[in-house]
Amino acid sequence: MTEPPEPPAAAEQPDSGVHTGTSGRASGGTSGGASGGAGTPPSGPGPSVAARVAGTLPRSVSGRATLAGAVVSGLLILAIVFGSRLLQDFDSALLPYAVASVFLAFGVAYRYTVWVSAPGARRLFRNGWRSLFSAENFRRTPTALPKMIATYLGFQKFLGARSHPRWIAHQLIFWGCVLAALITFPLTWGWFTFTSGSGSGPGYEMRIWGIKIIGFDSLNIIGWLMFHGLDIAAVLVIPGAGYFLWRRMKDRGAITGQRFAYDMVPLLALIIISVTGLLLTFSSIFLHGGGYEFLAILHMVAVVFTLIYIPFGKFFHIVQRPAAVGMQLFKYTGRQDDEVFACRRCGEAIDTGPYVENLRGTMRDLELGFDAWAEYCPRCKRVLRGNAYLTQVKKGFK
């Protein structure tokens, strides 16, 4: 078994289980390296890296991100104008929601462009798309993509392995938000409308871009579901968000690392939106519109705030998650080739060869100087780090 080179000083050692994820940062993980000799001592990062990162990179990335945001928001404005038949079907009362959605489009495009500009994210993003459009992968594993979408994106089975209550709560929030988005955005943009020939029902027609799709009676079950879809979404979201809010107030582990603006505000926003939405329905049915205007303004403020918050807070993982499907597909297709790399020290399986070679490439891009150490499992990295500490640091106290 090939032994690693003499470790450098402890201050230069990689953390245990180095894994460069889609965010481009080094964090704990299980990846190792696919190739490259462990006998070559890793070199330290060059002094020009920080200067180069602080110099031209942010400016170029910021410029591309701003351009991407402007293009996407401009396209959305055009889609709203033409999708509502030159604003003929656009409801002016929903203007604040539409404006917030344009800001949302700009923020998402801007943040996404910055995100994929990081070396780790860029490599995984590129490899994910390459795996997605690979004819060879489709021929060998035609069900891989639908399986990844269903298990990883839709039902998020990886959460169930951590905790079944957390998985259930996350599913309630996920499907509630999906249902609300599918209803809210097209209505806000004027893409589909509900019209009645008599002006007050009970017969209604649902039209998309001015084209009749279905006619229904508002008094039957179909009509009830049509007009109460957002209420159903709220009923799904409230218990899910409530569980996570309770957990963040009771669970010691969650309390230790949480931040109010990042962890608590999203949950409170979801609950406020859902509760005020239900109260609007309650007011119109049981209170004959009493307090409706105040509730409508409160609901609108909560929704607009949340839409603008999405690109810059915890909700951004909603946008990132589909890209993770490509990453999982990349790893899955690597396993089909039996390219599982083993730790150079203990022989334990680490990950697929292509995936950990991707990790090594990311480290080389960042000039971290630790790519040779990716060939070791997390346990061996901890051992090597401890040995380096004993040999390089503790000897100074003897």
Short mmCIF file of C-alpha atoms in Angstrom, two decimals, residues 100-365:
data_model
loop_
_atom_site.label_atom_id
_atom_site.label_comp_id
_atom_site.label_asym_id
_atom_site.label_seq_id
_atom_site.Cartn_x
_atom_site.Cartn_y
_atom_site.Cartn_z
CA ALA A 100 -41.94 41.38 -7.32
CA SER A 101 -41.72 38.41 -9.69
CA VAL A 102 -39.62 40.50 -12.10
CA PHE A 103 -37.26 41.37 -9.24
CA LEU A 104 -37.25 37.68 -8.35
CA ALA A 105 -36.23 36.75 -11.90
CA PHE A 106 -33.39 39.27 -11.84
CA GLY A 107 -32.15 38.12 -8.44
CA VAL A 108 -32.30 34.42 -9.30
CA ALA A 109 -30.45 34.89 -12.59
CA TYR A 110 -27.84 37.11 -10.92
CA ARG A 111 -27.23 34.77 -7.99
CA TYR A 112 -27.29 31.64 -10.15
CA THR A 113 -24.69 33.10 -12.51
CA VAL A 114 -22.43 33.98 -9.60
CA TRP A 115 -22.95 30.52 -8.12
CA VAL A 116 -22.05 28.57 -11.26
CA SER A 117 -19.01 30.81 -11.76
CA ALA A 118 -17.32 29.16 -8.77
CA PRO A 119 -14.90 26.43 -9.93
CA GLY A 120 -16.57 23.62 -7.97
CA ALA A 121 -20.08 24.51 -9.09
CA ARG A 122 -18.97 25.14 -12.66
CA ARG A 123 -17.33 21.74 -12.99
CA LEU A 124 -20.27 19.85 -11.50
CA PHE A 125 -22.73 21.91 -13.53
CA ARG A 126 -20.85 21.16 -16.75
CA ASN A 127 -20.46 17.46 -15.96
CA GLY A 128 -24.12 17.24 -14.97
CA TRP A 129 -25.28 18.63 -18.29
CA ARG A 130 -22.82 16.38 -20.11
CA SER A 131 -24.27 13.34 -18.34
CA LEU A 132 -27.81 14.56 -19.03
CA PHE A 133 -27.30 14.82 -22.79
CA SER A 134 -25.04 11.79 -23.14
CA ALA A 135 -26.50 9.32 -25.66
CA GLU A 136 -24.32 6.58 -24.16
CA ASN A 137 -25.70 7.15 -20.67
CA PHE A 138 -29.26 7.13 -21.98
CA ARG A 139 -28.65 3.89 -23.85
CA ARG A 140 -27.21 2.14 -20.79
CA THR A 141 -29.50 3.61 -18.12
CA PRO A 142 -32.65 5.04 -19.77
CA THR A 143 -34.49 5.27 -16.43
CA ALA A 144 -31.70 7.08 -14.57
CA LEU A 145 -32.95 10.63 -15.18
CA PRO A 146 -36.62 10.00 -14.28
CA LYS A 147 -35.44 8.11 -11.20
CA MET A 148 -33.23 11.00 -10.09
CA ILE A 149 -35.98 13.55 -10.66
CA ALA A 150 -38.53 11.49 -8.73
CA THR A 151 -36.36 10.38 -5.81
CA TYR A 152 -33.93 13.27 -5.42
CA LEU A 153 -35.93 16.28 -6.59
CA GLY A 154 -39.54 15.26 -6.00
CA PHE A 155 -39.63 12.98 -2.98
CA GLN A 156 -36.18 13.88 -1.57
CA LYS A 157 -35.50 10.43 -0.21
CA PHE A 158 -32.12 11.54 1.12
CA LEU A 159 -34.00 13.54 3.78
CA GLY A 160 -35.87 10.44 4.91
CA ALA A 161 -32.56 8.81 5.79
CA ARG A 162 -31.92 11.61 8.30
CA SER A 163 -35.34 11.83 9.96
CA HIS A 164 -38.81 10.72 8.93
CA PRO A 165 -40.60 13.66 10.64
CA ARG A 166 -38.28 16.12 8.89
CA TRP A 167 -38.90 14.38 5.57
CA ILE A 168 -42.68 14.57 6.02
CA ALA A 169 -42.51 18.25 7.02
CA HIS A 170 -40.28 19.05 4.05
CA GLN A 171 -42.62 17.23 1.68
CA LEU A 172 -45.58 19.24 3.00
CA ILE A 173 -43.73 22.50 2.42
CA PHE A 174 -42.39 21.41 -0.95
CA TRP A 175 -45.67 20.30 -2.51
CA GLY A 176 -47.57 23.18 -0.92
CA CYS A 177 -45.16 25.71 -2.43
CA VAL A 178 -45.19 23.95 -5.81
CA LEU A 179 -48.99 24.06 -5.89
CA ALA A 180 -49.04 27.72 -4.83
CA ALA A 181 -46.45 28.67 -7.48
CA LEU A 182 -48.32 26.84 -10.25
CA ILE A 183 -51.44 28.85 -9.40
CA THR A 184 -50.03 32.22 -8.35
CA PHE A 185 -47.51 33.03 -11.07
CA PRO A 186 -49.74 32.36 -14.12
CA LEU A 187 -52.60 34.29 -12.48
CA THR A 188 -50.31 37.17 -11.55
CA TRP A 189 -48.90 37.39 -15.06
CA GLY A 190 -52.33 37.23 -16.69
CA TRP A 191 -51.55 33.96 -18.42
CA PHE A 192 -54.76 32.32 -17.37
CA THR A 193 -58.07 33.75 -16.25
CA PHE A 194 -61.42 32.62 -14.91
CA THR A 195 -64.38 34.20 -16.67
CA SER A 196 -68.13 33.85 -16.33
CA GLY A 197 -70.70 34.57 -19.01
CA SER A 198 -73.18 35.82 -16.42
CA GLY A 199 -70.55 37.82 -14.53
CA SER A 200 -71.23 36.09 -11.21
CA GLY A 201 -71.27 32.36 -11.99
CA PRO A 202 -71.88 29.64 -11.15
CA GLY A 203 -70.59 28.63 -14.58
CA TYR A 204 -66.95 29.59 -15.25
CA GLU A 205 -64.37 29.04 -17.97
CA MET A 206 -60.63 28.71 -17.41
CA ARG A 207 -58.66 30.29 -20.26
CA ILE A 208 -54.93 30.12 -20.88
CA TRP A 209 -53.60 32.89 -23.13
CA GLY A 210 -57.18 33.59 -24.11
CA ILE A 211 -57.86 29.98 -25.17
CA LYS A 212 -60.62 28.10 -23.37
CA ILE A 213 -59.29 25.03 -21.59
CA ILE A 214 -62.16 23.86 -19.42
CA GLY A 215 -65.57 24.93 -18.28
CA PHE A 216 -66.77 24.10 -14.79
CA ASP A 217 -69.45 24.80 -12.22
CA SER A 218 -68.14 26.65 -9.17
CA LEU A 219 -70.58 24.75 -6.96
CA ASN A 220 -69.25 21.25 -7.69
CA ILE A 221 -66.04 19.60 -6.50
CA ILE A 222 -64.01 20.68 -9.53
CA GLY A 223 -65.06 24.28 -9.06
CA TRP A 224 -64.25 24.13 -5.35
CA LEU A 225 -60.78 22.77 -6.06
CA MET A 226 -60.23 25.44 -8.71
CA PHE A 227 -61.06 28.32 -6.38
CA HIS A 228 -59.46 26.88 -3.25
CA GLY A 229 -56.17 25.59 -4.61
CA LEU A 230 -54.22 28.22 -2.68
CA ASP A 231 -56.08 27.29 0.51
CA ILE A 232 -55.05 23.67 0.02
CA ALA A 233 -51.44 24.81 -0.47
CA ALA A 234 -51.64 26.83 2.75
CA VAL A 235 -52.99 23.84 4.69
CA LEU A 236 -49.99 21.82 3.49
CA VAL A 237 -47.39 24.49 4.25
CA ILE A 238 -48.51 25.49 7.76
CA PRO A 239 -47.87 22.16 9.54
CA GLY A 240 -44.59 21.64 7.68
CA ALA A 241 -43.25 25.11 8.47
CA GLY A 242 -44.68 24.87 11.99
CA TYR A 243 -42.75 21.66 12.64
CA PHE A 244 -39.45 23.21 11.55
CA LEU A 245 -40.17 26.34 13.57
CA TRP A 246 -40.88 24.19 16.65
CA ARG A 247 -37.71 22.19 16.03
CA ARG A 248 -35.60 25.33 15.80
CA MET A 249 -36.94 26.48 19.13
CA LYS A 250 -36.55 23.12 20.90
CA ASP A 251 -33.74 21.13 19.27
CA ARG A 252 -30.39 21.99 20.85
CA GLY A 253 -28.44 21.12 17.73
CA ALA A 254 -30.63 23.33 15.54
CA ILE A 255 -30.53 26.20 18.04
CA THR A 256 -26.74 26.16 18.21
CA GLY A 257 -26.10 26.93 14.56
CA GLN A 258 -29.21 28.82 13.50
CA ARG A 259 -29.39 32.44 12.42
CA PHE A 260 -32.59 34.40 12.72
CA ALA A 261 -32.52 36.06 9.29
CA TYR A 262 -31.40 32.91 7.50
CA ASP A 263 -33.26 30.14 9.33
CA MET A 264 -36.23 31.68 11.14
CA VAL A 265 -37.39 34.40 8.73
CA PRO A 266 -38.18 31.96 5.85
CA LEU A 267 -40.35 29.82 8.13
CA LEU A 268 -42.15 32.85 9.56
CA ALA A 269 -42.72 34.20 6.05
CA LEU A 270 -44.28 30.92 4.89
CA ILE A 271 -46.56 30.80 7.92
CA ILE A 272 -47.64 34.45 7.57
CA ILE A 273 -48.41 34.01 3.87
CA SER A 274 -50.38 30.83 4.49
CA VAL A 275 -52.32 32.13 7.50
CA THR A 276 -53.25 35.46 5.88
CA GLY A 277 -54.31 33.60 2.73
CA LEU A 278 -56.64 31.39 4.74
CA LEU A 279 -57.95 34.42 6.62
CA LEU A 280 -58.84 36.06 3.31
CA THR A 281 -61.02 33.07 2.47
CA PHE A 282 -62.49 33.08 5.99
CA SER A 283 -63.31 36.80 5.70
CA SER A 284 -65.02 36.46 2.34
CA ILE A 285 -67.14 33.44 3.38
CA PHE A 286 -67.97 34.02 7.04
CA LEU A 287 -67.40 37.74 7.68
CA HIS A 288 -68.93 39.08 4.46
CA GLY A 289 -65.63 40.77 3.60
CA GLY A 290 -64.94 42.23 7.04
CA GLY A 291 -61.26 43.13 7.39
CA TYR A 292 -60.58 41.87 3.87
CA GLU A 293 -58.67 44.97 2.70
CA PHE A 294 -56.28 44.93 5.66
CA LEU A 295 -55.66 41.19 5.26
CA ALA A 296 -55.13 41.60 1.52
CA ILE A 297 -52.46 44.28 2.10
CA LEU A 298 -50.76 42.20 4.81
CA HIS A 299 -50.80 39.14 2.57
CA MET A 300 -49.42 41.12 -0.37
CA VAL A 301 -46.57 42.59 1.71
CA ALA A 302 -45.61 39.12 2.98
CA VAL A 303 -45.64 37.61 -0.52
CA VAL A 304 -43.68 40.47 -2.10
CA PHE A 305 -41.08 40.36 0.67
CA THR A 306 -40.70 36.60 0.28
CA LEU A 307 -40.33 36.76 -3.51
CA ILE A 308 -37.59 39.38 -3.22
CA TYR A 309 -35.94 37.41 -0.41
CA ILE A 310 -35.73 34.12 -2.35
CA PRO A 311 -32.51 34.79 -4.34
CA PHE A 312 -30.58 36.09 -1.33
CA GLY A 313 -31.59 33.79 1.53
CA LYS A 314 -32.19 30.18 2.41
CA PHE A 315 -34.90 29.80 -0.24
CA PHE A 316 -32.22 29.94 -2.94
CA HIS A 317 -31.66 26.20 -2.43
CA ILE A 318 -34.99 25.77 -4.26
CA VAL A 319 -33.26 27.10 -7.38
CA GLN A 320 -30.07 25.14 -6.74
CA ARG A 321 -31.75 21.78 -6.18
CA PRO A 322 -32.47 20.94 -9.87
CA ALA A 323 -28.77 21.36 -10.65
CA ALA A 324 -28.04 18.77 -7.96
CA VAL A 325 -30.00 16.24 -10.05
CA GLY A 326 -27.30 16.56 -12.72
CA MET A 327 -24.63 15.98 -10.08
CA GLN A 328 -26.40 12.83 -8.85
CA LEU A 329 -26.78 11.63 -12.45
CA PHE A 330 -23.06 12.21 -12.97
CA LYS A 331 -22.22 10.09 -9.92
CA TYR A 332 -24.82 7.43 -10.79
CA THR A 333 -23.51 6.88 -14.32
CA GLY A 334 -20.00 6.61 -12.91
CA ARG A 335 -21.12 3.78 -10.62
CA GLN A 336 -22.49 1.90 -13.61
CA ASP A 337 -18.93 1.67 -14.91
CA ASP A 338 -17.76 0.26 -11.58
CA GLU A 339 -15.30 3.14 -11.34
CA VAL A 340 -15.27 3.28 -7.56
CA PHE A 341 -12.04 4.71 -6.19
CA ALA A 342 -10.51 3.21 -3.04
CA CYS A 343 -8.55 5.04 -0.36
CA ARG A 344 -4.82 4.89 -1.02
CA ARG A 345 -4.11 4.22 2.65
CA CYS A 346 -6.77 1.80 3.92
CA GLY A 347 -8.50 0.64 0.74
CA GLU A 348 -11.98 1.78 1.77
CA ALA A 349 -14.28 2.74 -1.13
CA ILE A 350 -14.54 6.51 -1.38
CA ASP A 351 -16.64 7.52 -4.40
CA THR A 352 -16.85 7.14 -8.16
CA GLY A 353 -13.66 7.75 -10.07
CA PRO A 354 -15.05 10.50 -12.33
CA TYR A 355 -16.56 12.34 -9.38
CA VAL A 356 -13.41 12.47 -7.31
CA GLU A 357 -11.33 13.33 -10.36
CA ASN A 358 -13.73 16.24 -10.71
CA LEU A 359 -12.83 17.14 -7.11
CA ARG A 360 -9.13 17.06 -7.92
CA GLY A 361 -9.70 19.29 -10.92
CA THR A 362 -11.58 21.79 -8.77
CA MET A 363 -8.73 21.88 -6.28
CA ARG A 364 -6.27 22.49 -9.09
CA ASP A 365 -8.45 25.30 -10.43
#
